[in-house]
mmCIF file of C-alpha atoms in Angstrom:
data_model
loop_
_atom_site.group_PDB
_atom_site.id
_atom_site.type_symbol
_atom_site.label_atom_id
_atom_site.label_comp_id
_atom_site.label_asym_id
_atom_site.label_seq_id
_atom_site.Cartn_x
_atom_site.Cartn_y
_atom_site.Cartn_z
ATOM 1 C CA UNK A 285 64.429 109.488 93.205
ATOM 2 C CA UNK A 286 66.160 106.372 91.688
ATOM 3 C CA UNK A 287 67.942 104.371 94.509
ATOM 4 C CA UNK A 288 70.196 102.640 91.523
ATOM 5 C CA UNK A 289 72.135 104.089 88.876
ATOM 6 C CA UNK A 290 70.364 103.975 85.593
ATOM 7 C CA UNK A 291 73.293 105.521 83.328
ATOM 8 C CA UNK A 292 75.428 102.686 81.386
ATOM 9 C CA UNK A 293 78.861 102.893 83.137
ATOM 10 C CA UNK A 294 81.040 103.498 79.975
ATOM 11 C CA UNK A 295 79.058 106.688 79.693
ATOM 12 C CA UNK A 296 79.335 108.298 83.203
ATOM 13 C CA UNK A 297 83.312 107.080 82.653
ATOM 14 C CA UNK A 298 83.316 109.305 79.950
ATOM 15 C CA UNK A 299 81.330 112.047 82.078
ATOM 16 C CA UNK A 300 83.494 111.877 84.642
ATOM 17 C CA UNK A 301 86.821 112.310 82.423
ATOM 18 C CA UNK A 302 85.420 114.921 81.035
ATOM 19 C CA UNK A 303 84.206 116.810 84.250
ATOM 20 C CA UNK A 304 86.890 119.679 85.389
ATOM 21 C CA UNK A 305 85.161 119.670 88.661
ATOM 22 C CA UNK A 306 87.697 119.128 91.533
ATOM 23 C CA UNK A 307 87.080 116.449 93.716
ATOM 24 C CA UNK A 308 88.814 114.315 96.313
ATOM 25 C CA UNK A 309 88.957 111.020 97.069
ATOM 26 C CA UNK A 310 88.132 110.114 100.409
ATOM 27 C CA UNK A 311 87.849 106.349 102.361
ATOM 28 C CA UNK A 312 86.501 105.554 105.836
ATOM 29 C CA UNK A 313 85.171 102.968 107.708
ATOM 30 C CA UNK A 314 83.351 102.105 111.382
ATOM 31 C CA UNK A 315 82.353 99.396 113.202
ATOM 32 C CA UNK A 316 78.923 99.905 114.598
ATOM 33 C CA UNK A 317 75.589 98.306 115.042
ATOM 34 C CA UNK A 318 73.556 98.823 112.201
ATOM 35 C CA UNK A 319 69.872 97.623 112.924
ATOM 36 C CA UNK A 320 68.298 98.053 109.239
ATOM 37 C CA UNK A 321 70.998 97.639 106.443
ATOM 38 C CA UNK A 322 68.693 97.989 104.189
ATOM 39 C CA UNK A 323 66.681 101.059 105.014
ATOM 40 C CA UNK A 324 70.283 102.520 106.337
ATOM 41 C CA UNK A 325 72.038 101.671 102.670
ATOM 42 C CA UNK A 326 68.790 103.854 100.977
ATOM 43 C CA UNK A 327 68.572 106.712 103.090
ATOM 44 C CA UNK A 328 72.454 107.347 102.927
ATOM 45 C CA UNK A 329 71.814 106.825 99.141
ATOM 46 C CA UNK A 330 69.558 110.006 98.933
ATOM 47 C CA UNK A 331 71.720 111.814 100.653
ATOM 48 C CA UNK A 332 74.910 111.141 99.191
ATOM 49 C CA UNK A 333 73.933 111.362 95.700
ATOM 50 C CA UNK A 334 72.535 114.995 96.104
ATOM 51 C CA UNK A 335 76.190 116.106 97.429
ATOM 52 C CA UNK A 336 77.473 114.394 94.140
ATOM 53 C CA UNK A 337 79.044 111.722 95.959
ATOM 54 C CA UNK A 338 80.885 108.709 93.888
ATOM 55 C CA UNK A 339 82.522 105.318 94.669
ATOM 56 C CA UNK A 340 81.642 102.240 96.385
ATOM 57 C CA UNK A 341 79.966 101.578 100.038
ATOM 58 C CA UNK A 342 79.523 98.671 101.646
ATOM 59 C CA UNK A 343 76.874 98.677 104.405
ATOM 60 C CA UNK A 344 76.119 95.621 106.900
ATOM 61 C CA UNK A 345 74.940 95.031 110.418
ATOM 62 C CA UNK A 346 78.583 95.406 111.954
ATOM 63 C CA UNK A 347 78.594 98.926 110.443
ATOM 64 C CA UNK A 348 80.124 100.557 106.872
ATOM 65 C CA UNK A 349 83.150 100.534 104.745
ATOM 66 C CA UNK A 350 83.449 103.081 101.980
ATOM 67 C CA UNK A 351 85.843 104.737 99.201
ATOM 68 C CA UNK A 352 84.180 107.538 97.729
ATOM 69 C CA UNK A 353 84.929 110.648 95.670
ATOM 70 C CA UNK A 354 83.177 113.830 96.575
ATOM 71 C CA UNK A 355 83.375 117.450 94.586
ATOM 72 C CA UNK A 356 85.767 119.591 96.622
ATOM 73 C CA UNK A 357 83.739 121.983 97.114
ATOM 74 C CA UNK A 358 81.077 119.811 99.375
ATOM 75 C CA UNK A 359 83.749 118.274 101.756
ATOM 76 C CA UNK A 360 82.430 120.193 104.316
ATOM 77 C CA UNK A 361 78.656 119.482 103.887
ATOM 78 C CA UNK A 362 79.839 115.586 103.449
ATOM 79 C CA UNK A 363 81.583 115.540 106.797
ATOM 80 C CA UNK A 364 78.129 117.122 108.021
ATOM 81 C CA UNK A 365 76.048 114.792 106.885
ATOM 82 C CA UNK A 366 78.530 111.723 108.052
ATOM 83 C CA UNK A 367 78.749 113.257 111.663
ATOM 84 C CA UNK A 368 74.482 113.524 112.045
ATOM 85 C CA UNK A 369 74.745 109.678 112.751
ATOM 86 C CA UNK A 370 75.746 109.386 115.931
ATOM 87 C CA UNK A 371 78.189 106.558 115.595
ATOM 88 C CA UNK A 372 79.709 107.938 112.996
ATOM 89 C CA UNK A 373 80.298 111.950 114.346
ATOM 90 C CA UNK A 374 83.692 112.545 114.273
ATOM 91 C CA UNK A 375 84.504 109.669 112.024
ATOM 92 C CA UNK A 376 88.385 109.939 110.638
ATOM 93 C CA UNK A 377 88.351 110.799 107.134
ATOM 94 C CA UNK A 378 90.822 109.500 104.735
ATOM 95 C CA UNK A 379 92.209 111.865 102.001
ATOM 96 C CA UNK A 380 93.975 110.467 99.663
ATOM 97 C CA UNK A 381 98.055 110.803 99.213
ATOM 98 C CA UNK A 382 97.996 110.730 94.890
ATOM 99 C CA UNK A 383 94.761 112.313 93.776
ATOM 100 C CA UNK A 384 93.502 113.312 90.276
ATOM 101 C CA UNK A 385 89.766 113.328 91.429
ATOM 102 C CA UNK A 386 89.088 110.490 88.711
ATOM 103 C CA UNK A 387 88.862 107.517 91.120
ATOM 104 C CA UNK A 388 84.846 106.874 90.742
ATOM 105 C CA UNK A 389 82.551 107.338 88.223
ATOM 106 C CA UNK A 390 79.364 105.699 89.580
ATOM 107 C CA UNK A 391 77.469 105.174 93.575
ATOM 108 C CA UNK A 392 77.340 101.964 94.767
ATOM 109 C CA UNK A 393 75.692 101.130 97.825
ATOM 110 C CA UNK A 394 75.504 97.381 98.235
ATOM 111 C CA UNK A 395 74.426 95.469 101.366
ATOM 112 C CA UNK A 396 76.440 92.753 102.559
ATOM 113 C CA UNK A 397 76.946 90.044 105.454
ATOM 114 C CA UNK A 398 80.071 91.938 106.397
ATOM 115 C CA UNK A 399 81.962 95.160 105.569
ATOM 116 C CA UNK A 400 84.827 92.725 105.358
ATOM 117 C CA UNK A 401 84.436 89.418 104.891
ATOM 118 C CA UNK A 402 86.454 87.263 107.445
ATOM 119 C CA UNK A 403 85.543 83.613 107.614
ATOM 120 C CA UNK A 404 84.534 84.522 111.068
ATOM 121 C CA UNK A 405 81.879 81.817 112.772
ATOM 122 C CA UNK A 406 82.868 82.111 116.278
ATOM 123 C CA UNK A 407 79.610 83.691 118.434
ATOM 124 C CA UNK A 408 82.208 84.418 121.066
ATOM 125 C CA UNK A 409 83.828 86.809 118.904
ATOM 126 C CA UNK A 410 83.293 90.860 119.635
ATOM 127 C CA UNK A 411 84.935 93.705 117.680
ATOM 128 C CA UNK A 412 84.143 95.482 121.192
ATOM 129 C CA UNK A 413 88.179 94.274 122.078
ATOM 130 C CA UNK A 414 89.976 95.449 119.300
ATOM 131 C CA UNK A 415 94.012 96.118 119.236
ATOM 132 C CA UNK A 416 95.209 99.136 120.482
ATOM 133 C CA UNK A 417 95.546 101.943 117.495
ATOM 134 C CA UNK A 418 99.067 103.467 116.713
ATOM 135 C CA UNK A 419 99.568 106.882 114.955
ATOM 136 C CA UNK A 420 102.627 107.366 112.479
ATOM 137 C CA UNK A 421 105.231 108.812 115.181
ATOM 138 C CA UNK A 422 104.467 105.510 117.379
ATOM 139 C CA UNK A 423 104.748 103.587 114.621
ATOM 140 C CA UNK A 424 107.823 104.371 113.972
ATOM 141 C CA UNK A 425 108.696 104.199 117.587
ATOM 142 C CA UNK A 426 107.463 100.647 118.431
ATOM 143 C CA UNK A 427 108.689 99.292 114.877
ATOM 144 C CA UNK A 428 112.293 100.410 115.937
ATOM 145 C CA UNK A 429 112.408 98.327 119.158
ATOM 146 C CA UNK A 430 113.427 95.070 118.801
ATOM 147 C CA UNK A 431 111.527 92.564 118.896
ATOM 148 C CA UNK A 432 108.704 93.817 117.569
ATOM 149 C CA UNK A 433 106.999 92.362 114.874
ATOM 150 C CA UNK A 434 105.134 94.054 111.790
ATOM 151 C CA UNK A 435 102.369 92.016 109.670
ATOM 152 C CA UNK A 436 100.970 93.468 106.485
ATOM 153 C CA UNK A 437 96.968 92.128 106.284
ATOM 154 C CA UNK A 438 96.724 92.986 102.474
ATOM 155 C CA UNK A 439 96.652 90.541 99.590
ATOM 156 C CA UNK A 440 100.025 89.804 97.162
ATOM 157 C CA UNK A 441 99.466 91.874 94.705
ATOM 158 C CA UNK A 442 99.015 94.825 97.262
ATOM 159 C CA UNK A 443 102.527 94.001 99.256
ATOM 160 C CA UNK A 444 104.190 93.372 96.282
ATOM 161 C CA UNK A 445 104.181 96.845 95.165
ATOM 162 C CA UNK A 446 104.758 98.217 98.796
ATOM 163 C CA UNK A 447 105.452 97.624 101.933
ATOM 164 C CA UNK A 448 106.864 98.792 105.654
ATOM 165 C CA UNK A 449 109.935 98.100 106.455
ATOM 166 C CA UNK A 450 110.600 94.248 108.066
ATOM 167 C CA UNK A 451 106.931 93.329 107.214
ATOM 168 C CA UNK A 452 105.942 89.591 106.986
ATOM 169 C CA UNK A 453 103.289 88.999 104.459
ATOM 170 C CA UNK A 454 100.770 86.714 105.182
ATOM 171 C CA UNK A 455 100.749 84.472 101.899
ATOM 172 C CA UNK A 456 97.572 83.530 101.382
ATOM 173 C CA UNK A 457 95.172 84.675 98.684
ATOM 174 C CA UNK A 458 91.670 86.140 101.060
ATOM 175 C CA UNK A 459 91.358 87.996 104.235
ATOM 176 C CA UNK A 460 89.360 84.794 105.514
ATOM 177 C CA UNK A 461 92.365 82.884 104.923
ATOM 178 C CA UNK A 462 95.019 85.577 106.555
ATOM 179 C CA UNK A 463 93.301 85.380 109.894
ATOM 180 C CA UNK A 464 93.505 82.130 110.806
ATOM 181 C CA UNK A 465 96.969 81.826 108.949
ATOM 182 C CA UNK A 466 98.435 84.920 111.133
ATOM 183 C CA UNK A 467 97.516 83.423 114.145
ATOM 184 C CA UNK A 468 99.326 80.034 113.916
ATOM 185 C CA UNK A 469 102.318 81.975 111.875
ATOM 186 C CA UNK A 470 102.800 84.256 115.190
ATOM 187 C CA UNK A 471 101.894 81.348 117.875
ATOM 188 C CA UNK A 472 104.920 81.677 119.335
ATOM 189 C CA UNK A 473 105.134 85.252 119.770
ATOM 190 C CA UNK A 474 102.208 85.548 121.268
ATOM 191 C CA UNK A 475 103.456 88.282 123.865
ATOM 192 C CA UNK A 476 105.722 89.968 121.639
ATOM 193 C CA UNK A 477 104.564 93.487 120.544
ATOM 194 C CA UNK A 478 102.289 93.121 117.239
ATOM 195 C CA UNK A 479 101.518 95.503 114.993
ATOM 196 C CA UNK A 480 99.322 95.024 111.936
ATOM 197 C CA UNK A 481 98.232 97.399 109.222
ATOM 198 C CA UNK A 482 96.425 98.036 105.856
ATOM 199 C CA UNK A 483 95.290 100.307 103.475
ATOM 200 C CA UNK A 484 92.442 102.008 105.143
ATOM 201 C CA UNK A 485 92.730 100.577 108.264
ATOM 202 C CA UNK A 486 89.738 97.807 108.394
ATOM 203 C CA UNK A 487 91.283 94.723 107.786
ATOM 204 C CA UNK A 488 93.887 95.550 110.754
ATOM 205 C CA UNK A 489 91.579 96.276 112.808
ATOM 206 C CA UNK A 490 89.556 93.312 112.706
ATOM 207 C CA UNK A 491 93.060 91.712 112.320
ATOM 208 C CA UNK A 492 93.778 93.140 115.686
ATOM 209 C CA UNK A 493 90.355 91.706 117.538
ATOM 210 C CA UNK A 494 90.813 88.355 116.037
ATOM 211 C CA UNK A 495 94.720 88.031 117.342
ATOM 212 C CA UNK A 496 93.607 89.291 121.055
ATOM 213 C CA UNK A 497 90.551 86.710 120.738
ATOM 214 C CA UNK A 498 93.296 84.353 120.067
ATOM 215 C CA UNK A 499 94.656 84.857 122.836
ATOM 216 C CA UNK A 500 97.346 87.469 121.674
ATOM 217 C CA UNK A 501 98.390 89.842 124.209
ATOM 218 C CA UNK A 502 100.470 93.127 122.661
ATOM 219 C CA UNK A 503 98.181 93.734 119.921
ATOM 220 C CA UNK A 504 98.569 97.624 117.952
ATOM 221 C CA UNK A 505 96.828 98.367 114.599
ATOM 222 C CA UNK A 506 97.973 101.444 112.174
ATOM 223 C CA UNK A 507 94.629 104.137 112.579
ATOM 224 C CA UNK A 508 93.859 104.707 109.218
ATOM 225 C CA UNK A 509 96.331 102.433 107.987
ATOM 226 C CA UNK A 510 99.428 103.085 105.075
ATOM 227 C CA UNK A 511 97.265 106.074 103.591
ATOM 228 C CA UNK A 512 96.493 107.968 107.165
ATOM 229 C CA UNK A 513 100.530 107.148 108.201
ATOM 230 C CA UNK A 514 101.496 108.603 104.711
ATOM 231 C CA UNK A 515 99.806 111.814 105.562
ATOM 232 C CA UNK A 516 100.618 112.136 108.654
ATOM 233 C CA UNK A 517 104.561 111.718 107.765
ATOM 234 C CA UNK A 518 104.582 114.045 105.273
ATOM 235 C CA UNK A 519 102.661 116.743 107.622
ATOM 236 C CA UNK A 520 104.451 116.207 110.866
ATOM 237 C CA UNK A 521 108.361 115.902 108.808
ATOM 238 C CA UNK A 522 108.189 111.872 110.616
ATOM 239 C CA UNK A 523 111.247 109.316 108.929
ATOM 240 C CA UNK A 524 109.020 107.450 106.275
ATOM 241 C CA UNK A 525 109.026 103.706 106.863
ATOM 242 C CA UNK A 526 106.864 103.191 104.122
ATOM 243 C CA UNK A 527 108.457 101.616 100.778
ATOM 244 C CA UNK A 528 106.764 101.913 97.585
ATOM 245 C CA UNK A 529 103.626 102.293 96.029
ATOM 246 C CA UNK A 530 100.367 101.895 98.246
ATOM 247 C CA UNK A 531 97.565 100.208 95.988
ATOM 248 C CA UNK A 532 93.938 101.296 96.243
ATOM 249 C CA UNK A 533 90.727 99.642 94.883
ATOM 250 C CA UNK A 534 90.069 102.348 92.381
ATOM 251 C CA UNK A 535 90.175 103.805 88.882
ATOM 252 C CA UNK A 536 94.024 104.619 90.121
ATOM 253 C CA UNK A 537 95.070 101.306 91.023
ATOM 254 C CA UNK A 538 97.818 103.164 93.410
ATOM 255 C CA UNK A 539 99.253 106.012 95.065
ATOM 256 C CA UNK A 540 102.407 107.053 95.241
ATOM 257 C CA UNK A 541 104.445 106.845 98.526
ATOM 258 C CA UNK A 542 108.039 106.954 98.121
ATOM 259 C CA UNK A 543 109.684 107.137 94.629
ATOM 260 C CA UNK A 544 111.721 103.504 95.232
ATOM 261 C CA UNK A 545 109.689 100.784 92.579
ATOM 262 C CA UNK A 546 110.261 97.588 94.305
ATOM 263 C CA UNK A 547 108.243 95.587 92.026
ATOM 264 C CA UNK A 548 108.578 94.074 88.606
ATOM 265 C CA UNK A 549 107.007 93.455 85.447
ATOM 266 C CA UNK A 550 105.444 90.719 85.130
ATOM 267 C CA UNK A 551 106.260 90.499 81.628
ATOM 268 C CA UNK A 552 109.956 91.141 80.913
ATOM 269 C CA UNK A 553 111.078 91.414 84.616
ATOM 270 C CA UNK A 554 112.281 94.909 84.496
ATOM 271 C CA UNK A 555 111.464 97.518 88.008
ATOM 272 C CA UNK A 556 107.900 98.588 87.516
ATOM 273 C CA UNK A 557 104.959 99.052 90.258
ATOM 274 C CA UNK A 558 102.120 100.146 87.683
ATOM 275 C CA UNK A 559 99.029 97.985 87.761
ATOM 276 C CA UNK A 560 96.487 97.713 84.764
ATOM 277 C CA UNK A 561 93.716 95.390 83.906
ATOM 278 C CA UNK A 562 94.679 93.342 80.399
ATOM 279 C CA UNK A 563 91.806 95.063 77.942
ATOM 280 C CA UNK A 564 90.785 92.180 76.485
ATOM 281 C CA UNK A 565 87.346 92.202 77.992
ATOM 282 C CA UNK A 566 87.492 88.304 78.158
ATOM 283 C CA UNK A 567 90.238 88.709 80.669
ATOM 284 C CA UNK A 568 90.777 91.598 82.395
ATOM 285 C CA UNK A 569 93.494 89.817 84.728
ATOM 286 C CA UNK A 570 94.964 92.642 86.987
ATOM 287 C CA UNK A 571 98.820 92.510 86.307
ATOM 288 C CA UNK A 572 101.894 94.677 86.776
ATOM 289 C CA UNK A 573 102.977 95.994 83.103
ATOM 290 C CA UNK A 574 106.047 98.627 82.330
ATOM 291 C CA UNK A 575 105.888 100.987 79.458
ATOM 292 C CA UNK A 576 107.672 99.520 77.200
ATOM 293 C CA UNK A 577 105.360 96.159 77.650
ATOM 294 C CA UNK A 578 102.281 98.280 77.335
ATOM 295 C CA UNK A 579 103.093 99.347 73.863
ATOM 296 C CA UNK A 580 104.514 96.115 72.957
ATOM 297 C CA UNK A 581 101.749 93.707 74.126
ATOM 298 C CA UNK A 582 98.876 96.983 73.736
ATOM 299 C CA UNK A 583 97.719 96.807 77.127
ATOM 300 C CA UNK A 584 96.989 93.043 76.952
ATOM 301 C CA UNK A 585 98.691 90.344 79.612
ATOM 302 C CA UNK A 586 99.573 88.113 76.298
ATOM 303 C CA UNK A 587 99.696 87.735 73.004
ATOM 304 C CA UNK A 588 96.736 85.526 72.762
ATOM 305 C CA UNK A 589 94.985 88.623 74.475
ATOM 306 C CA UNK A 590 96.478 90.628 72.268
ATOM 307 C CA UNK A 591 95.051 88.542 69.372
ATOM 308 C CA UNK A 592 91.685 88.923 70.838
ATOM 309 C CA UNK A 593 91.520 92.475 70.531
ATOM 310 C CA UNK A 594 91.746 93.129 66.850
ATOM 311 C CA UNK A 595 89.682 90.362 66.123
ATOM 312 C CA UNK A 596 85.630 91.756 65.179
ATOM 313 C CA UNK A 597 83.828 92.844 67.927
ATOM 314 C CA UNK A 598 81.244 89.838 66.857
ATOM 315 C CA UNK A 599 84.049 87.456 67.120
ATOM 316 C CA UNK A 600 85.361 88.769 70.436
ATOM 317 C CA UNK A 601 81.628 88.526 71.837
ATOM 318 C CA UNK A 602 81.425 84.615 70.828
ATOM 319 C CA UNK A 603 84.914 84.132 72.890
ATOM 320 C CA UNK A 604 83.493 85.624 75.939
ATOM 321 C CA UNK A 605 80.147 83.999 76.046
ATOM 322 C CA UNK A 606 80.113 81.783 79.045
ATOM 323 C CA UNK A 607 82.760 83.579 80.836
ATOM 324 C CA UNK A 608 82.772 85.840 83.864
ATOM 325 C CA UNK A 609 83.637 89.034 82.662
ATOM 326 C CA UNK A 610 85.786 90.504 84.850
ATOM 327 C CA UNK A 611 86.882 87.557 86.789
ATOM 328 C CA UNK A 612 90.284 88.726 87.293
ATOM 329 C CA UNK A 613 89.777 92.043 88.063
ATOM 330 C CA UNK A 614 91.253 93.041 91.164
ATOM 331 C CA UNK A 615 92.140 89.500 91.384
ATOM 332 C CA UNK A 616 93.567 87.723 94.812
ATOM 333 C CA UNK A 617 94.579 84.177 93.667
ATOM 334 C CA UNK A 618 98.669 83.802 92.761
ATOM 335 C CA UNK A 619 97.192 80.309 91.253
ATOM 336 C CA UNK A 620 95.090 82.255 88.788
ATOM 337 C CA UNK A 621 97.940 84.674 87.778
ATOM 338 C CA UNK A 622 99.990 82.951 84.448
ATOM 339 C CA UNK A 623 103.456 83.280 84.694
ATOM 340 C CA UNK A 624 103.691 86.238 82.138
ATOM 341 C CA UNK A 625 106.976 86.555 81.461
ATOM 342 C CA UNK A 626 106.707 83.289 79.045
ATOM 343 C CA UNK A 627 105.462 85.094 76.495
#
């Protein structure tokens, strides 16, 4: 069997649109030794592709990170074949809160340095101390005492279309560049209760390590971050501190929380939390558009992009030689983002 997909994407994208086979979307995560990336990132390969698993996995020797779509119908034998690993049985998997089934369309398995890259050089440092994990009810309960403070560990484009109540948003544009940056912004709270959260969870978690190797002392992290809270809100009838839209790294580009848009276009200003990627495939800068800019600028961030499009496919291939395509997808850098509403 193939370990790599041989298919051109644009056709399984199609396939997948097309397929009426119900399937959830599922993330998880674990820290954990991983001795042979390699050989670990091909056997799970196998394995997941026979279950008809899609979506994108990160192994590396500190463990795995994944967000995955799976037919329905083989949750069950999924969850088996997860829990055979020993450091992974009884792993918490997250469903997720919006779901169509048309988040993936493709496996990857890459291996990497890190599951999450963190700018981390220090040999002293051990995800063996990590914060201490909070569910949704004691989330709520901690964030209502005063005093306690709440940091979001996502990037801008991620808080800007929602967020917990009384978070502070680390402004910088890379995980690698939060860590260091949350630790000098909360120097002087440094036995104040913390708690830090995510999407997923990951980020926090390491978050959490980083801020008691620091020296921290009242470190919590959200288990399974904004998407395991949302469930677990919305199953257990908990107050919803959650504003917004939670964005994933996905064909979805967001679920759903709460119905409040706290964002704005980035185009003619008005209350909108819908992400897209500008179609120009020259561009593809990841931007908040409304409907109404949509159809007027056809998907594009600009006019110039705009332009692009409906110039011959021969034409548009001599603009884009010599660029990255797909540079701005998914993009973290504020510096890289034009001020849109210009045009």
């Amino acid at each position: 069997m193939a370990l790599h997909n041989r298919v051109s994407r644009k056709e399984l994208k199609e396939r997948m649109l097309q397929d009426p086979t119900p399937r959830t979307t599922i993330s998880f995560y674990c820290y954990f030794p991983v001795p042979d990336p390699e050989n670990f990132r091909n056997t799970i390969y196998r394995e997941l592709s026979e279950i008809g698993v899609m979506g994108r996995i990160y192994v590396a020797a500190e463990g795995i990170n994944a967000q995955i779509s799976a037919p329905t119908e083989n949750l069950e034998k999924l969850r088996e074949y997860l829990y055979s690993f020993e450091p992974l049985n009884g792993l918490r998997l997250n469903i997720a809160v919006n779901d169509d089934g048309k988040s993936f369309y493709v496996l990857d398995i890459k291996v990497r340095e890190k599951i999450v890259a963190d700018g981390i050089d220090d040999p002293e440092f051990s995800m063996e101390k990590k914060g201490r994990y909070v569910n949704a009810g004691q989330f709520n309960e901690l964030t209502s005492q005063p005093g306690t403070i709440v940091i979001d560990m996502r990037n801008h484009y991620e808080f800007e279309v929602g967020h917990f109540e009384k978070a502070i948003e680390i402004p910088s544009d890379t995980f690698r560049e939060q860590l260091p940056m949350a630790v000098e912004m909360m120097e002087e709270h440094k036995d104040k209760n913390i708690i830090m959260y995510c999407t997923g969870g990951i980020r926090c978690e390491k978050a959490s390590a980083y801020m008691l190797h620091r020296g921290f002392k009242n470190v919590f992290h959200l288990e399974g971050g904004i998407i395991n809270y949302s469930n677990q809100v919305r199953e257990q009838n908990l107050p919803n501190k959650f504003h917004g839209k939670n964005f994933v790294f996905d064909q979805r580009l967001g679920e759903r929380i709460t119905e409040e848009i706290i964002a704005k276009c980035h185009q003619c200003g008005k209350p909108a939390d819908t992400h897209t990627n500008c179609v120009n495939d020259a561009c593809h800068l990841l931007f908040i558009q409304c409907d109404d800019c949509r159809e007027k600028y056809e998907n594009c961030c600009s006019t110039e992009c705009q332009h692009v499009i409906h110039l011959p496919e021969e034409q548009q291939k001599e603009l884009r030689k010599g660029i990255e395509k797909g540079r701005n997808v998914f993009n973290k850098s504020r510096r890289r983002r034009p001020d849109l509403r210009g045009e």
